[in-house]
Structure formats: C-alpha cells, structure tokens
RNA sequence: GCAGGUGUAGUUCAGUGGUAGAACAUUAGCCUUCCAAGCUAAUUACGCGGGUUCGAUUCCCGUCACCUGCUCCA
C-alpha cells in the first residue's frame, strides 16, 4: 500500500462529504471548515464515545456545558488578556518574525523586560540597536499586537465596557463552576468534570486542513485531586487517554507520548505530556495532559474573591485541589481517526478505498441494499426497523458491487442486502466491510446482532 | 504576516486570444439477482474582480482560497 499523502486524504474527505470548505460559494474563508453529512455523524459519535468513557463509565466524573461568552474578568484572572498580547515585529530585510520582548531579552540579558511597558518595546528595540538574529539587520516593522482571543461586544453599543471574548479554552467554564458543581453533586475529591464545546483562538498560523483552525472543539476533563496525589492521577489519566485511542482502533505505531521538557513547561505546570499522532504531514499533538496544580482555582479565588477551598469531610483539611487536565482536540481526533482508517486495498482486478472506521464511530452503521429495485418495498420495511436503533443509509442504484464499494469508501461497517428469497425466508444477507464475508440472518435477529457488533 | 507553488465539472486531467473536451463519478431508462459489467440519454467547470482587446478561460494587475517553508501556538 502506498503511503497516504495529505492531499489524497483531503480530497477523499471533501469529495465524500466529511468536510467542506467554509463559505465555499463565496470563495471560502481562510481556515474554516464545515463538517458535511458524514463528518457530523463521525463528530457526534466521537463525542459520544468520549463522554461514555470519561463520564458514564468513570464514576468519579460528571459533566458540565458552559457558555462560550464569559465575564471578561475570567480571562484577566487566567492571564489570557495579558499574555495573549505578544509584541511581534517583522524584520524588513529577511522577512522573519520575532517577539520584540524576546529579542531584547536575548540581546540585553541585564535589562528587566518586565519593567518595559508594552508600547515602549519598539523604541527600546531601536534605541538599543538590536539586530535581527537571522540576518543582523536593524530594520524592523512597528510592533503589532496579536491578541489571540476573539473580541466582540455585548449589546449594540461598542465601547470598552461591553467587550467580551470568545473563550480560548473550555476549561475555565469548569473552574468558575467548581463550587456549584461540587455542592450540587456532593462529589468528594478526587473527582473530575468533563466538558465538550467550542473554543476560539486567533492563531497566527493556522493550517494543515482541520488540524489547526481558529474555531475548534475541545473535549476536556478537569480532574480535581488532593495536592500530593497529582503524580499518580497524571499517570492514571494518561493511560486512560491512550486506552481510549486504542479502543477506537488507532494503530499504536502511529502514536507516541511526548513529555514536555522542564524549559517547555508553563510556569504553573508540574508536568505536561502530549499524545501525538503521525499524521500524513508529520507528528502532531492531539491530546495534552497537563498537571496544572492549583493555579486556576487560585487565580479565580484572587480575582473573584470567592473562597474556592475544598473541605475534606473526612480529615477536616481545607485545601485548594490540584488539577490534572487531559485536553483533547475533537477536530484533531477526527482527522487522526480518518487518517488512520484510510486504506487502499489492492484486489485481483482493481483497488478499493476503505475507511476502516471502528463500527461505533462510523457515520452509517448499516447500508440497506435491495438487490433489485423490485425489492424496494421489503427493503424499506427493513430500513424502518433498523433505523429506530441505528444510523442507516439506503442505496438502490447501481450494481451491488458498486454499492458495496461506495459504503467501503465512507466506512460503513455493514451492508444488509435484501434479495428475492427474503420474502420467503424473512432473512437477509449481512456483508461485513473488513472481511468482505457474508452471513445469512433472519430479520428478527438483526437488532440483537448489530447491538453486539456495534457496541462501544 | 513573509517567500515559493497551485487554481478548468464532484474527482483526475486535456485545451484555446473567438467563451471549452475526455475519463471516472452522478442522475434517468433498458438490461442485470451479491463485490467497480454493458447500452442509451442527461446534468455539471475556466476561483473572484478589474485592465488591455472588436473579443479574455487564455495576456497583465489585484484579490480570494489551498499547499510547502519561515515565524507563532499561554
């Protein structure tokens, strides 16, 4: 099998209806993508399996769904308002881009960067005659502030008081609700709160199809534990994440865990690891597992003046819980699943494209295929029965072989064929995608059979 | 944002200063009863906007989008 190229994958996904370019008829909008009829099913299935593993089957965890718009003070507390303003300059000579504060820090180690107001960085850059590290030239553009948060306004009047941000991460929706969640669920630490939703970052360089976009979905778990126990929970959730990916059939040779080096860590972090996947364009982060200490709750305590301590009912100890945060990008997960599932199988006469998707996440579980259009009525009956339980599709045009191929291309794990014997024996033929094997089965047994086969 | 590349049906490709062809795909009909059959029709494209020109898909400029690299990613 030839190695999958990225363009091949993108072509396949856009031409089958998994993904479309955003606002396509208007010439598109940079780096926006829509999920088509197949994509939305996949996405929903991924959310469902993730929620099942991390909420339904994890008695320690519960869920929350918080608003995208939050009080702007939230982002002051987290430091996003401040640190999202990177002072960037371009070298006019060699066209490279740099952070002005970092240039100054590197060239003048004795200077205290934190004392320089952001507006003055450009002047300092000039006065100190700091050179471009790449070409040595002194010709920089003015500083341009890139606030990575999308800004908008509440109400119709746009002034500073009405500014709100689109959340750059879903995590804060959990932290600000920490007290309410704990009180209403009466959960004892350790417990976790799962959240799925959209987040927005005005990335400087998006790209690689749906891998890095400015609008994306996150599936995050904030797991609260007693300080001192975070190391073992960190490992625990890291293992759980890997198990989840393997349970979806991701090939382990395409997965690796990369621990961040101490220099790489955010100042509050006690450890971060990325689960990376080998995409057709290279290794890319899919899931970040971060040990965030009590940073977030502490910050919110300070800024909101609310007491976010947890009182351990057994020991009467009062403490701010530590947090382990496995944060998964849904769009990246989907892209990973699709990259991993795409295969071209060379048969005797020709080649078929197969998406070897795990049955639990395949857009369509079952395709109903009448062998002849005369069998339409009976087929519709079978479809009505199955569609109450499973996402099914129906196809009556073209030869049966062609219809099997169509389903292979989009990852449908099972085809149910209605033939002329069906009327007599009340049975159908099940054709399995991966083995291409066939099985005769009474219609009455189908639901039980597929419930087992499609279980996740 | 910078540099380079690309842009013709859904896909893969032709082609031309006088508004475009094919294959596959799609739809309908005939035929066909379990792994891309055949036959007959049909639908669908020059990314967008300017300029030059009698006339632009073709030449020029701009723009938009995608790809690669750089920079960035709390």
Short mmCIF file of C-alpha atoms (C1' of nucleotides) in Angstrom, two decimals:
data_model
loop_
_atom_site.label_atom_id
_atom_site.label_comp_id
_atom_site.label_asym_id
_atom_site.label_seq_id
_atom_site.Cartn_x
_atom_site.Cartn_y
_atom_site.Cartn_z
CA UNK A 1 0.00 0.00 0.00
CA UNK A 2 1.28 3.44 -0.86
CA UNK A 3 1.76 5.85 1.99
CA UNK A 4 -1.20 8.15 2.31
CA UNK A 5 -0.50 11.66 1.18
CA UNK A 6 -2.22 14.51 2.91
CA UNK A 7 -3.76 15.82 -0.29
CA UNK A 8 -5.19 12.39 -1.04
CA UNK A 9 -6.88 12.38 2.34
CA UNK A 10 -8.22 15.91 1.98
CA UNK A 11 -9.57 15.10 -1.48
CA UNK A 12 -11.26 11.99 -0.20
CA UNK A 13 -12.84 13.76 2.74
CA UNK A 14 -14.10 16.73 0.76
CA UNK A 15 -15.40 14.65 -2.14
CA UNK A 16 -17.31 12.17 0.02
CA UNK A 17 -18.98 14.69 2.32
CA UNK A 18 -16.99 14.51 5.52
CA UNK A 19 -15.66 18.04 5.31
CA UNK A 20 -16.40 21.06 3.14
CA UNK A 21 -14.56 24.32 2.90
CA UNK A 22 -16.30 27.03 4.91
CA UNK A 23 -18.34 29.59 2.94
CA UNK A 24 -17.21 27.83 -0.20
CA UNK A 25 -19.53 29.60 -2.66
CA UNK A 26 -18.09 32.95 -1.56
CA UNK A 27 -14.57 31.83 -2.23
CA UNK A 28 -14.15 30.40 1.23
CA UNK A 29 -12.94 31.93 4.45
CA UNK A 30 -9.40 31.17 5.43
CA UNK A 31 -9.08 28.03 7.52
CA UNK A 32 -12.73 27.47 8.19
CA UNK A 33 -14.18 24.06 7.52
CA UNK A 34 -17.65 22.64 7.79
CA UNK A 35 -18.48 19.06 8.61
CA UNK A 36 -20.70 17.51 5.97
CA UNK A 37 -23.37 14.84 6.42
CA UNK A 38 -20.77 12.17 7.13
CA UNK A 39 -18.49 14.37 9.19
CA UNK A 40 -21.18 15.44 11.60
CA UNK A 41 -22.07 11.82 12.31
CA UNK A 42 -18.45 10.99 12.98
CA UNK A 43 -18.03 14.01 15.23
CA UNK A 44 -21.16 13.18 17.19
CA UNK A 45 -20.04 9.58 17.58
CA UNK A 46 -16.65 10.68 18.83
CA UNK A 47 -18.24 12.97 21.40
CA UNK A 48 -20.47 10.13 22.49
CA UNK A 49 -17.70 7.56 22.91
CA UNK A 50 -15.50 10.06 24.74
CA UNK A 51 -18.33 11.02 27.07
CA UNK A 52 -19.12 7.38 27.69
CA UNK A 53 -15.57 6.56 28.66
CA UNK A 54 -14.81 9.68 30.67
CA UNK A 55 -18.19 10.35 32.26
CA UNK A 56 -20.62 7.47 32.04
CA UNK A 57 -18.05 4.78 32.83
CA UNK A 58 -15.98 6.92 35.18
CA UNK A 59 -17.97 7.21 38.40
CA UNK A 60 -15.59 9.91 39.66
CA UNK A 61 -16.53 12.23 36.81
CA UNK A 62 -19.51 14.34 35.90
CA UNK A 63 -20.13 16.76 33.07
CA UNK A 64 -20.90 20.39 32.52
CA UNK A 65 -21.66 22.54 29.50
CA UNK A 66 -20.67 26.14 29.97
CA UNK A 67 -21.18 29.27 27.94
CA UNK A 68 -18.77 30.45 25.31
CA UNK A 69 -19.17 34.06 26.46
CA UNK A 70 -17.86 34.63 29.96
CA UNK A 71 -17.23 37.59 32.17
CA UNK A 72 -14.04 39.20 30.81
CA UNK A 73 -12.57 39.14 34.30
CA UNK A 74 -12.23 35.38 33.87
CA UNK A 75 -9.54 35.99 31.27
CA UNK A 76 -7.83 38.59 33.37
CA UNK A 77 -7.61 36.03 36.15
CA UNK A 78 -6.11 33.37 33.91
CA UNK A 79 -3.63 35.75 32.39
CA UNK A 80 -5.01 35.38 28.91
CA UNK A 81 -5.68 39.06 28.44
CA UNK A 82 -2.10 39.90 29.32
CA UNK A 83 -0.15 37.08 27.75
CA UNK A 84 -2.22 36.92 24.62
CA UNK A 85 -0.73 40.22 23.62
CA UNK A 86 2.52 39.14 22.05
CA UNK A 87 4.51 42.10 20.73
CA UNK A 88 5.52 40.91 17.29
CA UNK A 89 7.84 42.55 14.81
CA UNK A 90 8.96 41.54 11.35
CA UNK A 91 12.46 42.02 10.04
CA UNK A 92 12.02 44.00 6.85
CA UNK A 93 15.26 42.65 5.46
CA UNK A 94 14.92 38.89 5.81
CA UNK A 95 11.16 38.79 6.43
CA UNK A 96 11.38 36.75 9.61
CA UNK A 97 9.04 37.41 12.52
CA UNK A 98 10.13 37.83 16.13
CA UNK A 99 8.79 38.72 19.52
CA UNK A 100 10.17 42.12 20.46
CA UNK A 101 10.45 41.28 24.18
CA UNK A 102 12.35 38.11 23.42
CA UNK A 103 14.74 39.89 21.08
CA UNK A 104 15.53 42.43 23.77
CA UNK A 105 15.87 39.79 26.45
CA UNK A 106 18.28 37.80 24.32
CA UNK A 107 20.41 40.77 23.30
CA UNK A 108 20.37 42.61 26.65
CA UNK A 109 20.27 39.96 29.41
CA UNK A 110 20.73 42.58 32.09
CA UNK A 111 17.68 44.53 31.17
CA UNK A 112 14.49 43.84 33.12
CA UNK A 113 11.94 43.23 30.40
CA UNK A 114 9.01 43.19 32.76
CA UNK A 115 9.68 46.87 33.59
CA UNK A 116 9.31 47.95 30.00
CA UNK A 117 5.78 48.95 29.06
CA UNK A 118 4.49 47.14 26.00
CA UNK A 119 4.19 50.35 24.00
CA UNK A 120 7.84 51.16 24.60
CA UNK A 121 9.29 47.89 23.33
CA UNK A 122 9.59 49.21 19.79
CA UNK A 123 11.52 52.26 20.94
CA UNK A 124 13.83 50.11 23.04
CA UNK A 125 14.42 47.88 20.05
CA UNK A 126 15.55 50.93 18.07
CA UNK A 127 17.47 52.74 20.80
CA UNK A 128 19.43 49.67 21.79
CA UNK A 129 20.19 48.95 18.12
CA UNK A 130 19.17 45.37 18.49
CA UNK A 131 19.87 43.26 15.44
CA UNK A 132 17.82 40.62 13.74
CA UNK A 133 19.17 37.30 14.97
CA UNK A 134 18.90 35.86 11.50
CA UNK A 135 20.34 38.47 9.18
CA UNK A 136 21.84 41.06 11.52
CA UNK A 137 19.84 43.91 10.06
CA UNK A 138 18.27 46.62 12.24
CA UNK A 139 15.22 47.25 10.12
CA UNK A 140 12.15 46.11 11.99
CA UNK A 141 8.50 46.90 11.41
CA UNK A 142 6.48 48.55 14.15
CA UNK A 143 5.22 46.31 16.89
CA UNK A 144 1.98 44.61 16.11
CA UNK A 145 -0.09 43.26 18.94
CA UNK A 146 -1.74 39.95 18.27
CA UNK A 147 -4.46 39.29 20.76
CA UNK A 148 -5.19 35.64 20.33
CA UNK A 149 -8.66 36.00 21.80
CA UNK A 150 -11.57 36.90 19.59
CA UNK A 151 -13.25 40.01 20.84
CA UNK A 152 -16.85 41.01 20.49
CA UNK A 153 -19.39 43.18 22.25
CA UNK A 154 -22.44 42.54 24.36
CA UNK A 155 -25.32 44.72 23.31
CA UNK A 156 -25.46 47.09 20.41
CA UNK A 157 -23.13 49.77 21.72
CA UNK A 158 -19.47 49.07 21.20
CA UNK A 159 -17.35 50.52 23.92
CA UNK A 160 -14.75 49.21 26.31
CA UNK A 161 -17.31 48.30 28.93
CA UNK A 162 -19.17 45.94 26.66
CA UNK A 163 -16.17 43.93 25.45
CA UNK A 164 -16.40 40.18 25.82
CA UNK A 165 -14.18 37.44 24.47
CA UNK A 166 -14.96 34.15 22.82
CA UNK A 167 -13.43 31.65 25.18
CA UNK A 168 -9.99 30.43 24.09
CA UNK A 169 -10.44 27.19 26.07
CA UNK A 170 -13.35 25.36 27.65
CA UNK A 171 -11.50 24.65 30.88
CA UNK A 172 -12.41 27.90 32.59
CA UNK A 173 -16.10 27.06 32.35
CA UNK A 174 -15.34 24.21 34.71
CA UNK A 175 -13.20 26.19 37.13
CA UNK A 176 -15.67 29.02 37.57
CA UNK A 177 -18.39 26.47 38.29
CA UNK A 178 -16.25 24.42 40.64
CA UNK A 179 -18.16 25.34 43.78
CA UNK A 180 -21.59 24.84 42.30
CA UNK A 181 -20.67 21.54 40.74
CA UNK A 182 -19.20 20.22 43.97
CA UNK A 183 -22.13 21.41 46.05
CA UNK A 184 -24.86 20.05 43.80
CA UNK A 185 -23.25 16.71 43.10
CA UNK A 186 -21.82 16.31 46.63
CA UNK A 187 -18.73 14.87 44.96
CA UNK A 188 -15.71 14.27 47.13
CA UNK A 189 -12.20 14.95 45.87
CA UNK A 190 -10.92 13.28 43.77
CA UNK A 191 -13.47 13.96 41.10
CA UNK A 192 -13.44 15.23 37.56
CA UNK A 193 -15.59 17.48 35.41
CA UNK A 194 -15.85 16.85 31.69
CA UNK A 195 -16.75 19.47 29.15
CA UNK A 196 -17.18 19.49 25.39
CA UNK A 197 -17.50 22.65 23.39
CA UNK A 198 -16.18 25.22 21.01
CA UNK A 199 -13.18 27.38 21.68
CA UNK A 200 -11.69 30.18 19.61
CA UNK A 201 -8.11 31.34 19.15
CA UNK A 202 -6.95 33.88 16.65
CA UNK A 203 -3.97 31.78 15.66
CA UNK A 204 -1.26 33.48 13.67
CA UNK A 205 -0.67 30.45 11.56
CA UNK A 206 -3.50 28.03 11.18
CA UNK A 207 -3.25 25.32 8.61
CA UNK A 208 -2.99 21.66 7.78
CA UNK A 209 -6.65 21.34 6.92
CA UNK A 210 -8.72 20.91 10.10
CA UNK A 211 -5.66 20.32 12.27
CA UNK A 212 -5.21 23.92 13.33
CA UNK A 213 -8.18 26.22 12.94
CA UNK A 214 -9.30 29.36 14.71
CA UNK A 215 -12.57 27.82 15.76
CA UNK A 216 -12.37 24.33 17.17
CA UNK A 217 -13.94 21.92 19.62
CA UNK A 218 -12.32 20.71 22.77
CA UNK A 219 -13.13 17.73 24.93
CA UNK A 220 -11.58 18.43 28.29
CA UNK A 221 -11.54 16.83 31.67
CA UNK A 222 -10.56 18.83 34.73
CA UNK A 223 -9.75 16.30 37.40
CA UNK A 224 -9.51 17.67 40.93
CA UNK A 225 -7.32 15.80 43.37
CA UNK A 226 -5.61 16.30 46.69
CA UNK A 227 -2.21 18.04 46.46
CA UNK A 228 0.46 15.40 46.62
CA UNK A 229 -1.55 12.83 44.72
CA UNK A 230 -1.33 14.56 41.37
CA UNK A 231 1.54 12.49 40.02
CA UNK A 232 -0.36 9.22 40.17
CA UNK A 233 -3.54 10.76 38.73
CA UNK A 234 -1.48 12.25 35.95
CA UNK A 235 -0.30 8.78 35.02
CA UNK A 236 -3.78 7.36 35.53
CA UNK A 237 -5.43 9.72 33.06
CA UNK A 238 -2.60 9.49 30.60
CA UNK A 239 -3.17 5.74 30.50
CA UNK A 240 -6.92 6.23 30.17
CA UNK A 241 -6.39 8.53 27.19
CA UNK A 242 -4.17 6.03 25.45
CA UNK A 243 -6.68 3.28 26.12
CA UNK A 244 -9.42 5.37 24.59
CA UNK A 245 -7.45 5.88 21.40
CA UNK A 246 -6.52 2.22 21.12
CA UNK A 247 -10.11 1.20 21.76
CA UNK A 248 -11.07 3.18 18.68
CA UNK A 249 -8.62 1.14 16.69
CA UNK A 250 -5.84 3.70 16.25
CA UNK A 251 -2.67 1.90 15.26
CA UNK A 252 -0.20 2.16 18.11
CA UNK A 253 2.73 2.54 15.74
CA UNK A 254 1.28 5.93 14.81
CA UNK A 255 1.02 7.07 18.44
CA UNK A 256 3.60 8.38 20.86
CA UNK A 257 3.71 10.24 24.13
CA UNK A 258 5.99 13.24 24.33
CA UNK A 259 6.78 14.57 27.78
CA UNK A 260 7.48 18.28 27.83
CA UNK A 261 10.93 19.28 28.98
CA UNK A 262 11.13 21.47 32.10
CA UNK A 263 12.00 24.53 29.98
CA UNK A 264 8.94 23.97 27.87
CA UNK A 265 6.52 23.86 30.78
CA UNK A 266 4.21 26.70 31.60
CA UNK A 267 5.30 28.30 34.85
CA UNK A 268 2.44 26.79 36.84
CA UNK A 269 2.70 23.31 35.38
CA UNK A 270 4.14 20.33 37.17
CA UNK A 271 4.26 18.27 34.05
CA UNK A 272 2.70 18.12 30.62
CA UNK A 273 2.69 15.43 28.02
CA UNK A 274 1.32 15.37 24.53
CA UNK A 275 -0.15 12.33 22.90
CA UNK A 276 0.97 12.76 19.33
CA UNK A 277 -0.17 11.08 16.18
CA UNK A 278 1.76 10.57 13.00
CA UNK A 279 -0.37 12.43 10.50
CA UNK A 280 0.41 12.30 6.80
CA UNK A 281 2.02 15.73 7.31
CA UNK A 282 4.05 14.67 10.32
CA UNK A 283 3.68 14.21 14.07
CA UNK A 284 1.06 16.41 15.64
CA UNK A 285 -0.35 16.93 19.10
CA UNK A 286 -3.79 15.51 19.64
CA UNK A 287 -4.20 15.28 23.37
CA UNK A 288 -2.39 17.30 26.01
CA UNK A 289 -2.31 16.01 29.56
CA UNK A 290 -1.30 18.77 31.94
CA UNK A 291 -0.69 18.84 35.64
CA UNK A 292 -1.92 22.36 36.39
CA UNK A 293 -1.53 22.43 40.17
CA UNK A 294 -3.99 24.79 41.90
CA UNK A 295 -3.12 27.65 39.56
CA UNK A 296 -6.54 28.16 38.00
CA UNK A 297 -8.61 27.92 41.17
CA UNK A 298 -6.15 30.14 43.00
CA UNK A 299 -6.32 32.79 40.34
CA UNK A 300 -10.11 32.74 40.37
CA UNK A 301 -10.10 32.97 44.14
CA UNK A 302 -7.93 36.02 43.97
CA UNK A 303 -9.85 37.78 41.23
CA UNK A 304 -13.39 36.83 42.23
CA UNK A 305 -12.85 36.97 45.98
CA UNK A 306 -14.79 33.73 46.25
CA UNK A 307 -13.42 31.05 48.53
CA UNK A 308 -12.73 28.02 46.35
CA UNK A 309 -11.16 25.86 49.03
CA UNK A 310 -12.37 22.33 49.39
CA UNK A 311 -13.13 21.00 52.85
CA UNK A 312 -12.23 17.35 53.14
CA UNK A 313 -15.13 15.89 55.14
CA UNK A 314 -13.07 13.02 56.47
CA UNK A 315 -9.99 14.82 57.67
CA UNK A 316 -11.44 18.31 58.00
CA UNK A 317 -8.49 19.54 55.98
CA UNK A 318 -9.05 22.62 53.85
CA UNK A 319 -7.16 22.86 50.61
CA UNK A 320 -7.33 24.01 47.02
CA UNK A 321 -7.42 20.90 44.87
CA UNK A 322 -4.76 20.24 42.27
CA UNK A 323 -5.87 19.69 38.72
CA UNK A 324 -4.95 17.15 36.09
CA UNK A 325 -6.24 18.25 32.70
CA UNK A 326 -6.42 15.91 29.73
CA UNK A 327 -7.43 18.21 26.87
CA UNK A 328 -8.38 16.68 23.56
CA UNK A 329 -9.00 18.50 20.29
CA UNK A 330 -12.10 16.99 18.74
CA UNK A 331 -11.26 18.10 15.23
CA UNK A 332 -7.78 16.68 15.56
CA UNK A 333 -9.18 13.46 16.93
CA UNK A 334 -11.46 13.20 13.91
CA UNK A 335 -8.63 13.94 11.49
CA UNK A 336 -6.48 11.34 13.22
CA UNK A 337 -9.23 8.74 13.06
CA UNK A 338 -9.75 9.39 9.38
CA UNK A 339 -6.03 9.36 8.53
CA UNK A 340 -5.64 6.11 10.36
CA UNK A 341 -8.67 4.49 8.79
CA UNK A 342 -7.91 5.39 5.16
CA UNK A 343 -6.68 2.43 3.19
CA UNK A 344 -6.42 1.45 -0.41
CA UNK A 345 -6.79 -2.28 -0.85
CA UNK A 346 -5.46 -3.86 -3.99
CA UNK A 347 -7.76 -6.64 -5.13
CA UNK A 348 -7.29 -9.05 -8.00
CA UNK A 349 -8.78 -6.81 -10.64
CA UNK A 350 -8.58 -3.35 -9.10
CA UNK A 351 -8.31 -1.29 -5.96
CA UNK A 352 -10.93 -0.29 -3.42
CA UNK A 353 -10.71 2.57 -0.97
CA UNK A 354 -11.73 1.53 2.52
CA UNK A 355 -12.21 3.63 5.59
CA UNK A 356 -11.62 1.11 8.33
CA UNK A 357 -13.52 3.04 10.93
CA UNK A 358 -14.42 1.41 14.21
CA UNK A 359 -18.11 0.46 13.89
CA UNK A 360 -19.03 2.57 16.90
CA UNK A 361 -17.89 5.79 15.23
CA UNK A 362 -18.70 5.08 11.58
CA UNK A 363 -21.17 7.65 10.18
CA UNK A 364 -23.51 4.99 8.88
CA UNK A 365 -23.62 1.69 10.71
CA UNK A 366 -25.60 -0.23 8.14
CA UNK A 367 -26.43 0.27 4.49
CA UNK A 368 -29.67 -1.26 3.25
CA UNK A 369 -29.24 -2.54 -0.29
CA UNK A 370 -32.03 -4.13 -2.28
CA UNK A 371 -30.55 -6.49 -4.81
CA UNK A 372 -33.16 -5.30 -7.29
CA UNK A 373 -35.33 -2.23 -7.38
CA UNK A 374 -38.31 -4.57 -7.34
CA UNK A 375 -37.38 -5.36 -3.74
CA UNK A 376 -37.87 -1.78 -2.75
CA UNK A 377 -40.88 -2.27 -0.54
CA UNK A 378 -39.42 -5.05 1.57
CA UNK A 379 -36.18 -3.11 1.88
CA UNK A 380 -37.99 -0.07 3.20
CA UNK A 381 -39.56 -2.27 5.85
CA UNK A 382 -36.14 -3.48 6.99
CA UNK A 383 -34.88 0.08 6.94
CA UNK A 384 -37.75 1.26 9.14
CA UNK A 385 -36.97 -1.45 11.68
CA UNK A 386 -33.23 -0.80 11.78
CA UNK A 387 -33.36 2.98 11.69
CA UNK A 388 -35.09 3.05 15.05
CA UNK A 389 -31.89 1.66 16.53
CA UNK A 390 -29.03 2.58 14.23
CA UNK A 391 -27.89 5.23 11.82
CA UNK A 392 -28.58 3.57 8.49
CA UNK A 393 -28.46 4.55 4.85
CA UNK A 394 -30.18 3.26 1.75
CA UNK A 395 -28.87 2.73 -1.75
CA UNK A 396 -30.64 1.14 -4.67
CA UNK A 397 -28.75 2.50 -7.65
CA UNK A 398 -26.00 0.73 -9.49
CA UNK A 399 -24.72 -2.80 -9.27
CA UNK A 400 -24.43 -4.44 -5.88
CA UNK A 401 -20.64 -4.47 -6.14
CA UNK A 402 -20.53 -0.76 -6.79
CA UNK A 403 -22.79 -0.12 -3.85
CA UNK A 404 -20.55 -2.15 -1.57
CA UNK A 405 -17.62 -0.03 -2.72
CA UNK A 406 -19.49 3.19 -2.03
CA UNK A 407 -20.05 2.08 1.53
CA UNK A 408 -16.43 0.92 1.90
CA UNK A 409 -15.28 4.40 0.92
CA UNK A 410 -17.18 6.06 3.72
CA UNK A 411 -16.54 3.47 6.40
CA UNK A 412 -19.92 1.79 6.73
CA UNK A 413 -19.12 -1.45 8.56
CA UNK A 414 -22.16 -3.48 7.48
CA UNK A 415 -24.37 -3.85 4.46
CA UNK A 416 -27.71 -5.61 4.62
CA UNK A 417 -28.82 -7.00 1.29
CA UNK A 418 -32.44 -7.83 0.55
CA UNK A 419 -32.87 -10.44 -2.18
CA UNK A 420 -35.69 -12.41 -3.76
CA UNK A 421 -35.52 -15.07 -1.04
CA UNK A 422 -36.12 -12.50 1.66
CA UNK A 423 -39.87 -12.56 1.11
CA UNK A 424 -39.94 -16.31 1.63
CA UNK A 425 -37.45 -16.89 4.45
CA UNK A 426 -37.65 -13.45 6.13
CA UNK A 427 -33.86 -13.36 6.07
CA UNK A 428 -31.25 -11.01 4.67
CA UNK A 429 -27.57 -11.18 3.86
CA UNK A 430 -25.13 -9.23 6.01
CA UNK A 431 -21.92 -8.24 4.31
CA UNK A 432 -19.03 -7.18 6.52
CA UNK A 433 -16.75 -4.40 5.30
CA UNK A 434 -13.43 -5.58 6.68
CA UNK A 435 -13.65 -9.28 5.86
CA UNK A 436 -15.97 -8.93 2.84
CA UNK A 437 -17.64 -12.05 4.22
CA UNK A 438 -21.36 -12.69 4.03
CA UNK A 439 -23.80 -14.06 6.53
CA UNK A 440 -27.45 -15.02 6.20
CA UNK A 441 -29.67 -13.91 9.07
CA UNK A 442 -33.40 -13.68 9.90
CA UNK A 443 -34.65 -10.10 10.01
CA UNK A 444 -35.88 -10.64 13.55
CA UNK A 445 -32.33 -11.30 14.76
CA UNK A 446 -30.74 -8.22 13.20
CA UNK A 447 -31.17 -5.80 16.06
CA UNK A 448 -29.67 -8.16 18.61
CA UNK A 449 -26.80 -9.00 16.26
CA UNK A 450 -25.94 -5.39 15.48
CA UNK A 451 -26.30 -4.32 19.09
CA UNK A 452 -23.44 -6.66 19.87
CA UNK A 453 -21.38 -5.77 16.81
CA UNK A 454 -21.78 -2.00 17.14
CA UNK A 455 -21.35 -1.82 20.87
CA UNK A 456 -18.82 0.55 22.29
"C1'" G B 1 2.34 38.29 8.01
"C1'" C B 2 6.70 36.91 4.56
"C1'" A B 3 8.69 33.67 0.47
"C1'" G B 4 7.62 29.94 -3.18
"C1'" G B 5 3.88 26.89 -5.68
"C1'" U B 6 -1.16 25.89 -7.33
"C1'" G B 7 -6.24 27.31 -9.07
"C1'" U B 8 -10.61 24.36 -15.87
"C1'" A B 9 -17.17 19.77 -13.99
"C1'" G B 10 -17.74 16.02 -7.76
"C1'" U B 11 -12.59 13.73 -8.97
"C1'" U B 12 -8.21 13.19 -12.29
"C1'" C B 13 -6.51 15.54 -16.48
"C1'" A B 14 -6.69 17.99 -21.75
"C1'" G B 15 -7.05 22.65 -24.42
"C1'" U B 16 -7.57 27.63 -26.80
"C1'" G B 17 -6.91 35.43 -27.82
"C1'" G B 18 -13.07 33.89 -31.00
"C1'" U B 19 -16.46 31.64 -24.05
"C1'" A B 20 -14.07 24.52 -23.61
"C1'" G B 21 -13.02 18.25 -24.41
"C1'" A B 22 -12.22 13.39 -22.07
"C1'" A B 23 -12.26 9.61 -18.39
"C1'" C B 24 -14.25 8.26 -13.90
"C1'" A B 25 -18.27 9.84 -10.74
"C1'" U B 26 -23.57 11.40 -10.52
"C1'" U B 27 -28.94 11.06 -12.39
"C1'" A B 28 -32.71 8.62 -15.58
"C1'" G B 29 -34.12 4.44 -18.77
"C1'" C B 30 -33.03 -0.65 -20.70
"C1'" C B 31 -30.50 -4.86 -19.04
"C1'" U B 32 -28.70 -7.20 -14.74
"C1'" U B 33 -30.03 -11.14 -8.98
"C1'" C B 34 -24.18 -10.50 -4.28
"C1'" C B 35 -18.26 -7.34 -4.88
"C1'" A B 36 -16.26 -1.31 -9.85
"C1'" A B 37 -20.41 -5.16 -16.24
"C1'" G B 38 -22.88 -3.30 -20.77
"C1'" C B 39 -26.07 0.00 -23.79
"C1'" U B 40 -28.83 4.86 -24.39
"C1'" A B 41 -29.51 9.62 -22.74
"C1'" A B 42 -28.78 13.75 -19.28
"C1'" U B 43 -26.61 17.28 -15.59
"C1'" U B 44 -22.19 19.77 -14.13
"C1'" A B 45 -16.32 23.68 -14.78
"C1'" C B 46 -12.45 28.02 -16.78
"C1'" G B 47 -11.92 30.81 -8.07
"C1'" C B 48 -13.39 36.20 -7.90
"C1'" G B 49 -12.73 41.42 -9.62
"C1'" G B 50 -10.51 44.89 -12.68
"C1'" G B 51 -7.35 46.17 -17.11
"C1'" U B 52 -5.63 45.52 -22.32
"C1'" U B 53 -8.51 43.98 -26.69
"C1'" C B 54 -13.59 44.17 -31.54
"C1'" G B 55 -13.40 39.81 -28.29
"C1'" A B 56 -10.08 37.05 -22.27
"C1'" U B 57 -10.66 30.79 -19.56
"C1'" U B 58 -6.01 32.12 -22.26
"C1'" C B 59 -2.10 38.16 -21.67
"C1'" C B 60 -1.44 41.91 -17.42
"C1'" C B 61 -2.77 43.67 -12.41
"C1'" G B 62 -5.26 42.91 -7.95
"C1'" U B 63 -7.81 39.75 -4.76
"C1'" C B 64 -9.50 35.12 -2.57
"C1'" A B 65 -8.54 30.09 -1.38
"C1'" C B 66 -5.42 25.83 -0.86
"C1'" C B 67 -0.31 23.50 -0.48
"C1'" U B 68 5.06 23.89 1.20
"C1'" G B 69 8.63 26.57 4.15
"C1'" C B 70 9.58 30.57 7.91
"C1'" U B 71 7.59 32.84 12.38
"C1'" C B 72 3.93 31.75 16.45
"C1'" C B 73 0.94 28.39 19.41
"C1'" A B 74 -0.43 30.65 27.25
#
